[in-house]
Amino acid sequence: MNTRSPLPLIEPEPYGFLYLGFQADAQQKAPLYRQTPARRQAATRLIAAAEELAERPEVFSARVFRTHLVPPLAGEPRHDLAMLIRTTTVEDLAEVRTDEAVRALGGTELIAGSNAARIGDTEADEDAVFLFNHFTVAGDADPVEAWSTLTDWYTSTIGVDNSTALRPCDDGSRFPFVNYARLPSSPPGFLLNQLLRPSFHRIVRGTLKRHRMRALPGFYRMIH
């Protein structure tokens, strides 16, 4: 029996967050993503754009990700690449979000908002696999509250030592909640470690069902 104490919440990051998805090639149905010439070319373009963005005073950082694996779930965002822009303050988000150079990249806005709550440092290991878990909410439940009730299980049972919970600043985002986290293992190992446990179905799935929420996870590699 795992008796390790759950990790505590720490101070949320003070930045604004703009999470964009990019379609570079024909939409893929297979879960494991191949690196096609179109995707490589788009990645090069996004890395160059991220480097330019990071030079601006209103931008704290700009990360680029390539899609690694996406489970075949209905409603799942299936973009080839992603960018996560941190603005220096939440107030700077509006300027960056509407900037011509950012719009010209052609990304789909998945969430624009702030860090509502946090556990650990998600980017402590940039070579890890990262999870962007996109949540839908059918009712009026607070997704951050639901997330907070599940943190003990994930930290003490699954070994997750970080989580960056993102909440949108308005209704313009595609998702009302996105959890950004670094995996403690490979995506298949991470998924199996949950699905094979009866407590996952009782605690995690039960909580999401009560809050009328769906989780749509995607797994990514940071390339910049």
Short mmCIF file of the C-alpha atoms (twelve columns), coordinates in Angstrom:
data_MODEL
# 
_entry.id   MODEL 
# 
loop_
_atom_site.group_PDB 
_atom_site.id 
_atom_site.type_symbol 
_atom_site.label_atom_id 
_atom_site.label_alt_id 
_atom_site.label_comp_id 
_atom_site.label_asym_id 
_atom_site.label_seq_id 
_atom_site.Cartn_x 
_atom_site.Cartn_y 
_atom_site.Cartn_z 
_atom_site.pdbx_PDB_model_num 
ATOM 1   C CA . MET A 1   0.000   0.000  0.000   1 
ATOM 2   C CA . ASN A 2   1.300   3.464  -0.972  1 
ATOM 3   C CA . THR A 3   1.347   5.664  2.121   1 
ATOM 4   C CA . ARG A 4   3.353   8.553  0.735   1 
ATOM 5   C CA . SER A 5   1.907   11.929 1.698   1 
ATOM 6   C CA . PRO A 6   0.397   13.946 -1.166  1 
ATOM 7   C CA . LEU A 7   2.325   16.969 -2.400  1 
ATOM 8   C CA . PRO A 8   1.093   20.392 -1.269  1 
ATOM 9   C CA . LEU A 9   -0.191  23.144 -3.498  1 
ATOM 10  C CA . ILE A 10  2.312   25.939 -4.101  1 
ATOM 11  C CA . GLU A 11  1.970   29.547 -5.244  1 
ATOM 12  C CA . PRO A 12  0.459   29.732 -8.758  1 
ATOM 13  C CA . GLU A 13  2.573   31.190 -11.532 1 
ATOM 14  C CA . PRO A 14  1.857   34.935 -11.985 1 
ATOM 15  C CA . TYR A 15  1.852   34.813 -15.794 1 
ATOM 16  C CA . GLY A 16  -0.827  34.822 -18.434 1 
ATOM 17  C CA . PHE A 17  -1.033  31.639 -20.531 1 
ATOM 18  C CA . LEU A 18  -1.906  31.348 -24.213 1 
ATOM 19  C CA . TYR A 19  -2.111  27.745 -25.446 1 
ATOM 20  C CA . LEU A 20  -2.394  27.321 -29.225 1 
ATOM 21  C CA . GLY A 21  -2.760  24.211 -31.385 1 
ATOM 22  C CA . PHE A 22  -1.489  23.943 -34.981 1 
ATOM 23  C CA . GLN A 23  -2.537  21.663 -37.825 1 
ATOM 24  C CA . ALA A 24  0.419   21.167 -40.209 1 
ATOM 25  C CA . ASP A 25  -0.604  17.993 -42.049 1 
ATOM 26  C CA . ALA A 26  -3.750  15.992 -42.788 1 
ATOM 27  C CA . GLN A 27  -5.475  15.134 -39.520 1 
ATOM 28  C CA . GLN A 28  -4.245  11.794 -38.253 1 
ATOM 29  C CA . LYS A 29  -6.481  9.093  -36.800 1 
ATOM 30  C CA . ALA A 30  -3.757  6.803  -35.416 1 
ATOM 31  C CA . PRO A 31  -2.844  7.586  -31.764 1 
ATOM 32  C CA . LEU A 32  0.947   7.669  -32.286 1 
ATOM 33  C CA . TYR A 33  1.985   10.674 -34.363 1 
ATOM 34  C CA . ARG A 34  4.499   10.366 -37.218 1 
ATOM 35  C CA . GLN A 35  6.969   13.138 -37.984 1 
ATOM 36  C CA . THR A 36  6.132   14.067 -41.577 1 
ATOM 37  C CA . PRO A 37  7.988   16.676 -43.691 1 
ATOM 38  C CA . ALA A 38  5.056   19.095 -43.274 1 
ATOM 39  C CA . ARG A 39  5.158   18.736 -39.500 1 
ATOM 40  C CA . ARG A 40  8.930   19.214 -39.384 1 
ATOM 41  C CA . GLN A 41  8.683   22.335 -41.525 1 
ATOM 42  C CA . ALA A 42  5.921   23.763 -39.354 1 
ATOM 43  C CA . ALA A 43  7.942   22.995 -36.222 1 
ATOM 44  C CA . THR A 44  10.910  24.946 -37.583 1 
ATOM 45  C CA . ARG A 45  8.645   27.912 -38.304 1 
ATOM 46  C CA . LEU A 46  7.084   27.829 -34.831 1 
ATOM 47  C CA . ILE A 47  10.454  27.580 -33.087 1 
ATOM 48  C CA . ALA A 48  11.669  30.673 -34.957 1 
ATOM 49  C CA . ALA A 49  8.456   32.499 -34.026 1 
ATOM 50  C CA . ALA A 50  8.791   31.457 -30.381 1 
ATOM 51  C CA . GLU A 51  12.346  32.805 -30.247 1 
ATOM 52  C CA . GLU A 52  11.149  36.164 -31.597 1 
ATOM 53  C CA . LEU A 53  8.216   36.271 -29.192 1 
ATOM 54  C CA . ALA A 54  10.455  35.573 -26.200 1 
ATOM 55  C CA . GLU A 55  12.398  38.769 -26.967 1 
ATOM 56  C CA . ARG A 56  9.356   40.922 -26.270 1 
ATOM 57  C CA . PRO A 57  9.003   42.512 -22.823 1 
ATOM 58  C CA . GLU A 58  5.388   41.359 -22.516 1 
ATOM 59  C CA . VAL A 59  6.358   37.704 -23.088 1 
ATOM 60  C CA . PHE A 60  8.013   35.663 -20.344 1 
ATOM 61  C CA . SER A 61  8.485   32.469 -22.380 1 
ATOM 62  C CA . ALA A 62  7.240   30.673 -25.487 1 
ATOM 63  C CA . ARG A 63  7.390   26.874 -25.595 1 
ATOM 64  C CA . VAL A 64  6.830   24.678 -28.651 1 
ATOM 65  C CA . PHE A 65  5.624   21.062 -28.505 1 
ATOM 66  C CA . ARG A 66  5.204   18.313 -31.081 1 
ATOM 67  C CA . THR A 67  2.342   15.882 -30.617 1 
ATOM 68  C CA . HIS A 68  3.495   12.444 -29.518 1 
ATOM 69  C CA . LEU A 69  0.333   10.460 -28.764 1 
ATOM 70  C CA . VAL A 70  -3.391  11.257 -28.666 1 
ATOM 71  C CA . PRO A 71  -5.940  8.640  -27.502 1 
ATOM 72  C CA . PRO A 72  -8.860  8.080  -29.921 1 
ATOM 73  C CA . LEU A 73  -11.532 9.947  -27.977 1 
ATOM 74  C CA . ALA A 74  -14.431 11.892 -29.475 1 
ATOM 75  C CA . GLY A 75  -13.857 15.639 -29.247 1 
ATOM 76  C CA . GLU A 76  -10.124 15.256 -28.664 1 
ATOM 77  C CA . PRO A 77  -8.010  18.104 -30.103 1 
ATOM 78  C CA . ARG A 78  -5.745  16.441 -32.655 1 
ATOM 79  C CA . HIS A 79  -3.295  19.196 -33.581 1 
ATOM 80  C CA . ASP A 80  0.216   18.334 -34.808 1 
ATOM 81  C CA . LEU A 81  2.057   20.998 -32.804 1 
ATOM 82  C CA . ALA A 82  1.343   23.297 -29.908 1 
ATOM 83  C CA . MET A 83  2.693   26.512 -28.452 1 
ATOM 84  C CA . LEU A 84  2.398   27.653 -24.840 1 
ATOM 85  C CA . ILE A 85  3.099   31.364 -24.418 1 
ATOM 86  C CA . ARG A 86  3.524   32.810 -20.939 1 
ATOM 87  C CA . THR A 87  2.932   36.542 -20.822 1 
ATOM 88  C CA . THR A 88  4.819   38.583 -18.239 1 
ATOM 89  C CA . THR A 89  1.562   39.411 -16.454 1 
ATOM 90  C CA . VAL A 90  -2.021  38.242 -16.885 1 
ATOM 91  C CA . GLU A 91  -2.830  41.777 -18.068 1 
ATOM 92  C CA . ASP A 92  -0.346  41.378 -20.959 1 
ATOM 93  C CA . LEU A 93  -2.342  38.428 -22.266 1 
ATOM 94  C CA . ALA A 94  -4.846  40.604 -24.151 1 
ATOM 95  C CA . GLU A 95  -2.081  42.334 -26.136 1 
ATOM 96  C CA . VAL A 96  -0.297  39.111 -27.072 1 
ATOM 97  C CA . ARG A 97  -3.509  37.259 -27.811 1 
ATOM 98  C CA . THR A 98  -4.551  39.817 -30.443 1 
ATOM 99  C CA . ASP A 99  -1.066  40.544 -31.803 1 
ATOM 100 C CA . GLU A 100 -0.833  40.340 -35.606 1 
ATOM 101 C CA . ALA A 101 2.306   38.189 -35.511 1 
ATOM 102 C CA . VAL A 102 0.644   35.686 -33.174 1 
ATOM 103 C CA . ARG A 103 -2.539  35.579 -35.243 1 
ATOM 104 C CA . ALA A 104 -0.484  35.097 -38.424 1 
ATOM 105 C CA . LEU A 105 0.832   31.804 -37.039 1 
ATOM 106 C CA . GLY A 106 -2.604  30.329 -37.713 1 
ATOM 107 C CA . GLY A 107 -3.074  28.548 -34.395 1 
ATOM 108 C CA . THR A 108 -6.324  27.514 -32.753 1 
ATOM 109 C CA . GLU A 109 -6.796  29.071 -29.334 1 
ATOM 110 C CA . LEU A 110 -7.382  26.251 -26.873 1 
ATOM 111 C CA . ILE A 111 -7.128  28.339 -23.724 1 
ATOM 112 C CA . ALA A 112 -6.119  31.884 -22.787 1 
ATOM 113 C CA . GLY A 113 -6.019  32.536 -19.075 1 
ATOM 114 C CA . SER A 114 -4.084  32.106 -15.880 1 
ATOM 115 C CA . ASN A 115 -2.633  29.486 -13.559 1 
ATOM 116 C CA . ALA A 116 -5.431  28.797 -11.077 1 
ATOM 117 C CA . ALA A 117 -3.451  26.341 -8.916  1 
ATOM 118 C CA . ARG A 118 -0.164  24.461 -9.033  1 
ATOM 119 C CA . ILE A 119 1.812   21.525 -7.658  1 
ATOM 120 C CA . GLY A 120 5.586   21.442 -8.260  1 
ATOM 121 C CA . ASP A 121 7.474   22.654 -11.332 1 
ATOM 122 C CA . THR A 122 5.994   21.217 -14.512 1 
ATOM 123 C CA . GLU A 123 8.996   22.199 -16.640 1 
ATOM 124 C CA . ALA A 124 11.677  20.889 -14.261 1 
ATOM 125 C CA . ASP A 125 12.662  18.292 -16.891 1 
ATOM 126 C CA . GLU A 126 12.228  19.523 -20.454 1 
ATOM 127 C CA . ASP A 127 13.122  16.103 -21.917 1 
ATOM 128 C CA . ALA A 128 10.091  14.427 -20.338 1 
ATOM 129 C CA . VAL A 129 6.736   13.756 -21.997 1 
ATOM 130 C CA . PHE A 130 4.127   16.390 -21.191 1 
ATOM 131 C CA . LEU A 131 0.397   16.017 -20.770 1 
ATOM 132 C CA . PHE A 132 -2.126  18.628 -21.816 1 
ATOM 133 C CA . ASN A 133 -5.406  17.346 -20.428 1 
ATOM 134 C CA . HIS A 134 -8.319  19.240 -21.985 1 
ATOM 135 C CA . PHE A 135 -11.531 19.185 -19.963 1 
ATOM 136 C CA . THR A 136 -15.089 19.832 -21.029 1 
ATOM 137 C CA . VAL A 137 -17.795 20.698 -18.483 1 
ATOM 138 C CA . ALA A 138 -21.470 20.051 -19.271 1 
ATOM 139 C CA . GLY A 139 -22.857 21.724 -16.154 1 
ATOM 140 C CA . ASP A 140 -21.943 24.617 -13.876 1 
ATOM 141 C CA . ALA A 141 -19.317 22.798 -11.806 1 
ATOM 142 C CA . ASP A 142 -15.995 24.480 -11.066 1 
ATOM 143 C CA . PRO A 143 -13.363 22.348 -12.865 1 
ATOM 144 C CA . VAL A 144 -10.551 23.673 -10.670 1 
ATOM 145 C CA . GLU A 145 -12.399 22.480 -7.588  1 
ATOM 146 C CA . ALA A 146 -12.835 19.045 -9.171  1 
ATOM 147 C CA . TRP A 147 -9.125  18.977 -10.092 1 
ATOM 148 C CA . SER A 148 -8.155  19.833 -6.507  1 
ATOM 149 C CA . THR A 149 -10.076 16.835 -5.149  1 
ATOM 150 C CA . LEU A 150 -8.049  14.505 -7.402  1 
ATOM 151 C CA . THR A 151 -4.553  15.835 -6.694  1 
ATOM 152 C CA . ASP A 152 -4.039  13.615 -3.623  1 
ATOM 153 C CA . TRP A 153 -4.771  10.474 -5.642  1 
ATOM 154 C CA . TYR A 154 -2.470  11.405 -8.526  1 
ATOM 155 C CA . THR A 155 0.453   12.464 -6.344  1 
ATOM 156 C CA . SER A 156 0.304   9.638  -3.795  1 
ATOM 157 C CA . THR A 157 -0.908  6.784  -6.026  1 
ATOM 158 C CA . ILE A 158 0.418   7.538  -9.527  1 
ATOM 159 C CA . GLY A 159 3.550   9.464  -8.549  1 
ATOM 160 C CA . VAL A 160 2.805   12.713 -10.345 1 
ATOM 161 C CA . ASP A 161 4.889   15.464 -8.707  1 
ATOM 162 C CA . ASN A 162 3.640   18.484 -10.668 1 
ATOM 163 C CA . SER A 163 0.531   20.033 -12.184 1 
ATOM 164 C CA . THR A 164 -0.232  23.459 -13.655 1 
ATOM 165 C CA . ALA A 165 -3.988  24.074 -13.739 1 
ATOM 166 C CA . LEU A 166 -5.050  26.613 -16.381 1 
ATOM 167 C CA . ARG A 167 -8.332  28.503 -16.230 1 
ATOM 168 C CA . PRO A 168 -9.534  30.785 -19.094 1 
ATOM 169 C CA . CYS A 169 -9.980  34.509 -18.598 1 
ATOM 170 C CA . ASP A 170 -13.153 34.695 -20.721 1 
ATOM 171 C CA . ASP A 171 -15.448 32.643 -22.969 1 
ATOM 172 C CA . GLY A 172 -13.150 32.828 -26.007 1 
ATOM 173 C CA . SER A 173 -11.195 29.685 -25.170 1 
ATOM 174 C CA . ARG A 174 -12.165 26.288 -26.539 1 
ATOM 175 C CA . PHE A 175 -11.823 24.539 -23.175 1 
ATOM 176 C CA . PRO A 176 -12.897 25.717 -19.698 1 
ATOM 177 C CA . PHE A 177 -9.950  23.970 -18.058 1 
ATOM 178 C CA . VAL A 178 -6.592  22.522 -19.144 1 
ATOM 179 C CA . ASN A 179 -4.173  20.660 -16.903 1 
ATOM 180 C CA . TYR A 180 -0.521  20.927 -17.978 1 
ATOM 181 C CA . ALA A 181 1.706   18.306 -16.358 1 
ATOM 182 C CA . ARG A 182 4.989   16.410 -16.770 1 
ATOM 183 C CA . LEU A 183 4.614   12.626 -16.790 1 
ATOM 184 C CA . PRO A 184 6.456   10.355 -14.345 1 
ATOM 185 C CA . SER A 185 6.631   7.613  -17.021 1 
ATOM 186 C CA . SER A 186 5.855   6.919  -20.685 1 
ATOM 187 C CA . PRO A 187 2.290   7.688  -21.875 1 
ATOM 188 C CA . PRO A 188 1.290   3.986  -22.122 1 
ATOM 189 C CA . GLY A 189 2.709   3.318  -18.659 1 
ATOM 190 C CA . PHE A 190 0.964   6.383  -17.256 1 
ATOM 191 C CA . LEU A 191 -2.387  5.363  -18.732 1 
ATOM 192 C CA . LEU A 192 -2.134  1.715  -17.687 1 
ATOM 193 C CA . ASN A 193 -1.059  2.667  -14.171 1 
ATOM 194 C CA . GLN A 194 -4.422  4.395  -13.841 1 
ATOM 195 C CA . LEU A 195 -6.750  2.112  -15.789 1 
ATOM 196 C CA . LEU A 196 -5.647  -1.066 -13.983 1 
ATOM 197 C CA . ARG A 197 -6.464  0.378  -10.559 1 
ATOM 198 C CA . PRO A 198 -10.034 0.007  -9.209  1 
ATOM 199 C CA . SER A 199 -9.549  3.278  -7.306  1 
ATOM 200 C CA . PHE A 200 -9.134  5.146  -10.616 1 
ATOM 201 C CA . HIS A 201 -12.604 4.178  -11.743 1 
ATOM 202 C CA . ARG A 202 -14.094 4.874  -8.322  1 
ATOM 203 C CA . ILE A 203 -12.310 8.134  -7.477  1 
ATOM 204 C CA . VAL A 204 -11.255 9.772  -10.729 1 
ATOM 205 C CA . ARG A 205 -13.988 8.677  -13.076 1 
ATOM 206 C CA . GLY A 206 -16.555 9.015  -10.315 1 
ATOM 207 C CA . THR A 207 -15.508 12.613 -9.615  1 
ATOM 208 C CA . LEU A 208 -15.592 13.573 -13.288 1 
ATOM 209 C CA . LYS A 209 -19.005 11.976 -13.731 1 
ATOM 210 C CA . ARG A 210 -20.447 13.839 -10.722 1 
ATOM 211 C CA . HIS A 211 -19.116 17.134 -12.093 1 
ATOM 212 C CA . ARG A 212 -20.245 16.285 -15.649 1 
ATOM 213 C CA . MET A 213 -16.717 16.634 -16.942 1 
ATOM 214 C CA . ARG A 214 -14.774 14.806 -19.665 1 
ATOM 215 C CA . ALA A 215 -10.993 14.528 -19.836 1 
ATOM 216 C CA . LEU A 216 -9.355  14.622 -23.272 1 
ATOM 217 C CA . PRO A 217 -5.630  13.983 -22.774 1 
ATOM 218 C CA . GLY A 218 -2.872  14.534 -25.313 1 
ATOM 219 C CA . PHE A 219 0.842   13.750 -24.865 1 
ATOM 220 C CA . TYR A 220 3.584   15.970 -26.255 1 
ATOM 221 C CA . ARG A 221 7.349   16.422 -26.502 1 
ATOM 222 C CA . MET A 222 8.835   19.857 -25.866 1 
ATOM 223 C CA . ILE A 223 11.029  20.866 -28.825 1 
ATOM 224 C CA . HIS A 224 11.807  24.433 -27.789 1 
# 
